C-alpha positions as a printed NumPy array, in Angstrom:
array([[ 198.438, -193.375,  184.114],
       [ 202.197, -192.689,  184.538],
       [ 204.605, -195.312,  183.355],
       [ 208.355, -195.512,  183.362],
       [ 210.108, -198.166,  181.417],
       [ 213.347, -200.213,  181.581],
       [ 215.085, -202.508,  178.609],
       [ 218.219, -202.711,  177.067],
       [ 218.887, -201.566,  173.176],
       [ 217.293, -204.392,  171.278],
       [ 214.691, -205.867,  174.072],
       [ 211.708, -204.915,  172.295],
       [ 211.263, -201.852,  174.486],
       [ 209.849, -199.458,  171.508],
       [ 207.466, -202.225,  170.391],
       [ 205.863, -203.16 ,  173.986],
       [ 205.727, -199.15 ,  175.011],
       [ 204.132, -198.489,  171.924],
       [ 201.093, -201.049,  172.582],
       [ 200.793, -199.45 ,  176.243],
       [ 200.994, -195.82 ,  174.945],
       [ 198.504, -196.363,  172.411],
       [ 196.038, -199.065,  174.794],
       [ 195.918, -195.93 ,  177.173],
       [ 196.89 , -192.51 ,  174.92 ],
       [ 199.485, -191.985,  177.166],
       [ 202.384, -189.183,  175.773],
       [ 205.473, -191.06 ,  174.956],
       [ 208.41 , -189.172,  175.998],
       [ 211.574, -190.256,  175.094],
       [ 214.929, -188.512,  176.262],
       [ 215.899, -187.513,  172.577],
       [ 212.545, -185.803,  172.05 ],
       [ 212.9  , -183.953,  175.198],
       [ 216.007, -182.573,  174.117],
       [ 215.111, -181.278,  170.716],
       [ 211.726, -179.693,  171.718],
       [ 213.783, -177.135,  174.292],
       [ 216.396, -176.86 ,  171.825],
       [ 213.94 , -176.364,  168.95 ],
       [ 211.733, -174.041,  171.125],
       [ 214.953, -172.009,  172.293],
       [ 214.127, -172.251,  176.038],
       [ 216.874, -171.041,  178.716],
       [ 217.32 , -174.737,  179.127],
       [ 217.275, -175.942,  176.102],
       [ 220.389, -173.51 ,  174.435],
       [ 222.324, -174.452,  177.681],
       [ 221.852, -178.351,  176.671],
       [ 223.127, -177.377,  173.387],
       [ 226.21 , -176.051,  174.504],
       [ 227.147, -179.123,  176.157],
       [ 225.857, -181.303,  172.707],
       [ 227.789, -179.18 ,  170.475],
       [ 230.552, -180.097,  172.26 ],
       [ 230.467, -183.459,  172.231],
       [ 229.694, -183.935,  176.176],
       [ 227.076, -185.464,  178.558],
       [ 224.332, -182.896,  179.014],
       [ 224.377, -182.711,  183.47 ],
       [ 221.881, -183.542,  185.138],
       [ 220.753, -180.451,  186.799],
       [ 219.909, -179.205,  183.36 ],
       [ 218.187, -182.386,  182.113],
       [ 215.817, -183.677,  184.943],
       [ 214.379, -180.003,  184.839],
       [ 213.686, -180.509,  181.314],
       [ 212.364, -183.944,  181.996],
       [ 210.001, -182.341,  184.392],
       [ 208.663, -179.817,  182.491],
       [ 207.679, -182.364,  179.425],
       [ 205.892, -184.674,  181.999],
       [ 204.352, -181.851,  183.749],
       [ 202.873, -180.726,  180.269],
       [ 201.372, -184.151,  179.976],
       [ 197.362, -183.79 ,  179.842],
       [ 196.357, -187.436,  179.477],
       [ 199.549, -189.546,  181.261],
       [ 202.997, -190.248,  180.204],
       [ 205.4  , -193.195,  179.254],
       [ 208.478, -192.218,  180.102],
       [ 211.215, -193.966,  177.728],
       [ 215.32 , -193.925,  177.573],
       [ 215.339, -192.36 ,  180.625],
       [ 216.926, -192.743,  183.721],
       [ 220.453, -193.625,  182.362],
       [ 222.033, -193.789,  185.396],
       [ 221.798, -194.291,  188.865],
       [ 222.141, -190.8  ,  190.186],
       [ 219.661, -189.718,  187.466],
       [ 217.192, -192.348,  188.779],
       [ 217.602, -191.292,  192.565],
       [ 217.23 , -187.469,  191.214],
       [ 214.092, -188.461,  189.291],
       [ 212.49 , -189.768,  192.031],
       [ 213.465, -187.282,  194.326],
       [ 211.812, -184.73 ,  191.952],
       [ 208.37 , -186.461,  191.61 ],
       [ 208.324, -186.979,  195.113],
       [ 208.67 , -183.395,  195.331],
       [ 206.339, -182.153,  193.047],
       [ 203.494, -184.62 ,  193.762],
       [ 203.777, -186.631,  190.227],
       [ 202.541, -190.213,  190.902],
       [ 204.374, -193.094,  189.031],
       [ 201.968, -195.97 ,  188.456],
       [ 204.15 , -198.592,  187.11 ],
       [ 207.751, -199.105,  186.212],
       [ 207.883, -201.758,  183.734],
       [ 211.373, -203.571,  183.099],
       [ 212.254, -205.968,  180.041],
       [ 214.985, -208.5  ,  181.091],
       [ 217.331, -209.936,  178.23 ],
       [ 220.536, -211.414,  178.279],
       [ 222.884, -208.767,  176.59 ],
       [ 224.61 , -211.072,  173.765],
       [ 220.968, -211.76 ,  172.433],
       [ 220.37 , -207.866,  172.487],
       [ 223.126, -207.336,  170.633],
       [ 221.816, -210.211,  167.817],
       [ 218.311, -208.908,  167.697],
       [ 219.951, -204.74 ,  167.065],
       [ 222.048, -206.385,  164.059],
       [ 219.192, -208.238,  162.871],
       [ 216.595, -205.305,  162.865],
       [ 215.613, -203.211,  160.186],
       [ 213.316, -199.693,  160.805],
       [ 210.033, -199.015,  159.082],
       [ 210.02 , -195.882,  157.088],
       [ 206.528, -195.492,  158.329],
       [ 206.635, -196.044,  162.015],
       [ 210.09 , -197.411,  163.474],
       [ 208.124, -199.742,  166.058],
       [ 206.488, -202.116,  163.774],
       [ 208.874, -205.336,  164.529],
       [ 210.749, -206.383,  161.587],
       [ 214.11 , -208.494,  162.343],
       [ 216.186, -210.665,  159.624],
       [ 217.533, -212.813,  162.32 ],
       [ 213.772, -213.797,  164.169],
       [ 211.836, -215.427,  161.696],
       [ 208.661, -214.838,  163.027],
       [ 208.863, -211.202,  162.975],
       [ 211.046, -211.849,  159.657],
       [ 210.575, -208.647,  156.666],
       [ 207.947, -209.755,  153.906],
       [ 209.667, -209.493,  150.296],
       [ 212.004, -206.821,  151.806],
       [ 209.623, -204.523,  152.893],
       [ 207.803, -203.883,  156.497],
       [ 205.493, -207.217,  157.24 ],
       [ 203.13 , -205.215,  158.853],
       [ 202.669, -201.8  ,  156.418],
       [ 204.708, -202.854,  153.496],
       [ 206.769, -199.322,  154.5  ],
       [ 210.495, -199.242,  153.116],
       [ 213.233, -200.798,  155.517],
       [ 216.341, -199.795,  156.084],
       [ 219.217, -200.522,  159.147],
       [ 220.753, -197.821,  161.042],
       [ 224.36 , -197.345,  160.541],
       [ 225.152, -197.788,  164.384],
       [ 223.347, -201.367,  164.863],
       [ 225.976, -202.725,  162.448],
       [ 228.523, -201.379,  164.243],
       [ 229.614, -203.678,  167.248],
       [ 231.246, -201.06 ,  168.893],
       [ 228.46 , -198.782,  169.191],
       [ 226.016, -201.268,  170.844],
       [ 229.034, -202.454,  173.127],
       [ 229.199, -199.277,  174.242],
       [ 225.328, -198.383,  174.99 ],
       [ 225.111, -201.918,  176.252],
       [ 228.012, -201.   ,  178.589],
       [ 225.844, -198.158,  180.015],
       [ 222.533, -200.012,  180.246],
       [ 224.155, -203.457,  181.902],
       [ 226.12 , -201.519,  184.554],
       [ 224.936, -202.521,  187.871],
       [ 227.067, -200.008,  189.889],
       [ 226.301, -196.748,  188.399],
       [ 224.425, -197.08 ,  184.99 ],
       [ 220.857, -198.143,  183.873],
       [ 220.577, -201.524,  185.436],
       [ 221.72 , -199.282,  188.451],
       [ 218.895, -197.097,  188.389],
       [ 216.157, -199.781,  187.446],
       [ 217.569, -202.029,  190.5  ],
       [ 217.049, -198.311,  192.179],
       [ 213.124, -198.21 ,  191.305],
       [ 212.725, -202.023,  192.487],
       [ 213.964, -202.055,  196.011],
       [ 212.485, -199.06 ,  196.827],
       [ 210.479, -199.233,  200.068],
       [ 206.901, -198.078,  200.386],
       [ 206.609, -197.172,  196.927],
       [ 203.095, -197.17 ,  195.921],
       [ 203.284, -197.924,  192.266],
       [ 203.786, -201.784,  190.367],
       [ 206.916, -203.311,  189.451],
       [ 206.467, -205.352,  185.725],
       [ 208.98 , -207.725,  184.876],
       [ 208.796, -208.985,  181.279],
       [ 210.976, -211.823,  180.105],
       [ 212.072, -210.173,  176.836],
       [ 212.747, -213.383,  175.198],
       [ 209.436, -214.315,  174.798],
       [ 207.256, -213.782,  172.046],
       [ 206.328, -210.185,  170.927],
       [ 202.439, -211.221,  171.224],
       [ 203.128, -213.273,  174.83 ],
       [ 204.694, -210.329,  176.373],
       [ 202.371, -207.833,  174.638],
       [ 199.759, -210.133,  176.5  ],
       [ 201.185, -210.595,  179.615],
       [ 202.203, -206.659,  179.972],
       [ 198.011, -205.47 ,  179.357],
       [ 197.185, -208.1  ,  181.986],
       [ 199.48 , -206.199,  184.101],
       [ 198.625, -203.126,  183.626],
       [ 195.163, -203.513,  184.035]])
């Protein structure tokens, strides 16, 4: 099972892709990861993506959706693809490259949420020392910290410095929410696609962490 998923910075994305990657062992690959295993391995494409990060600038694209590739391609049991496409063009270009070398998509799975409640939920969260999925949030009571610590391992908390900075989400939210060229661009991309044989999932992100948990496996199944 192959799986690409959509949501915005503070949806819940990492929380629902985790219960899918784990129902079915799938390899989650996220875009960061991708990065530092080429870098960290030294490959041909992975020094000429650090160029470009050492720099400060937007790795291209004809260096990063061969990378992409090549992690998927590795994948022995199936994949959930996460944090990437970005963009429009990357989405067309991913696409075009599956298509290409035979890699079936199965479902693309996209969490809708209005964009001032993402920004809330990113102040609100805190990350789990032990594994930065488990939901804790000081803002949603449900999914509230126990005594300061994780409620569901008791890990240690803390916030990353960029969710408390307003700037920083407005500016990844500005990239995801873009319906002209950015993610929202290249998730509409996926949707309308014609003759596409894999499953579009829309999840209302402001449900419940356990309703769209349930609602996703139904999905999927």
């Amino acid at each position: 099972m192959n799986i690409l998923i959509f949501g915005p910075n503070g949806s819940g994305k990492g929380t629902q892709g985790d219960i899918a990657k784990d129902k079915y062992k799938l390899d989650h690959i996220e875009s960061g990861a991708i990065f530092r295993k080429h870098i960290g391995g030294g490959t041909e494409l992975g020094m000429k993506a650090k160029e470009y990060i050492n720099k400060g600038e937007l790795v291209p694209d004809d260096i990063t959706i061969p990378m992409v590739l090549d992690v998927l391609a590795s994948s022995k049991s199936g994949w959930l693809l996460d944090g990437f496409p970005r963009s429009l063009v990357q989405g067309e270009k991913l696409w075009e490259a599956l298509q290409k070398d035979g890699v079936k998509l199965d479902y693309v799975i996209e969490i809708k949420l209005p964009r001032e409640i993402a920004k809330a939920r990113i102040m609100g969260r805190r990350l789990c020392a032990n594994n930065p999925n488990h939901p804790n949030n000081v803002g949603i009571p449900v999914i509230a910290p126990k005594d300061g610590k994780c409620r569901v391992c008791g890990g240690e908390l803390t916030a990353r410095q960029d969710d408390q900075d307003e700037g920083a989400i407005d500016v990844r939210h500005n990239i995801y929410y873009d319906e002209e060229t950015g993610t929202m661009a290249a998730c509409n991309f996926f949707k309308d696609l014609k003759d596409a044989d894999f499953k579009y999932i829309e999840l209302d992100g402001e449900k419940s962490i356990n309703e769209i948990k349930d609602y996703l496996i139904a999905q999927l199944a």
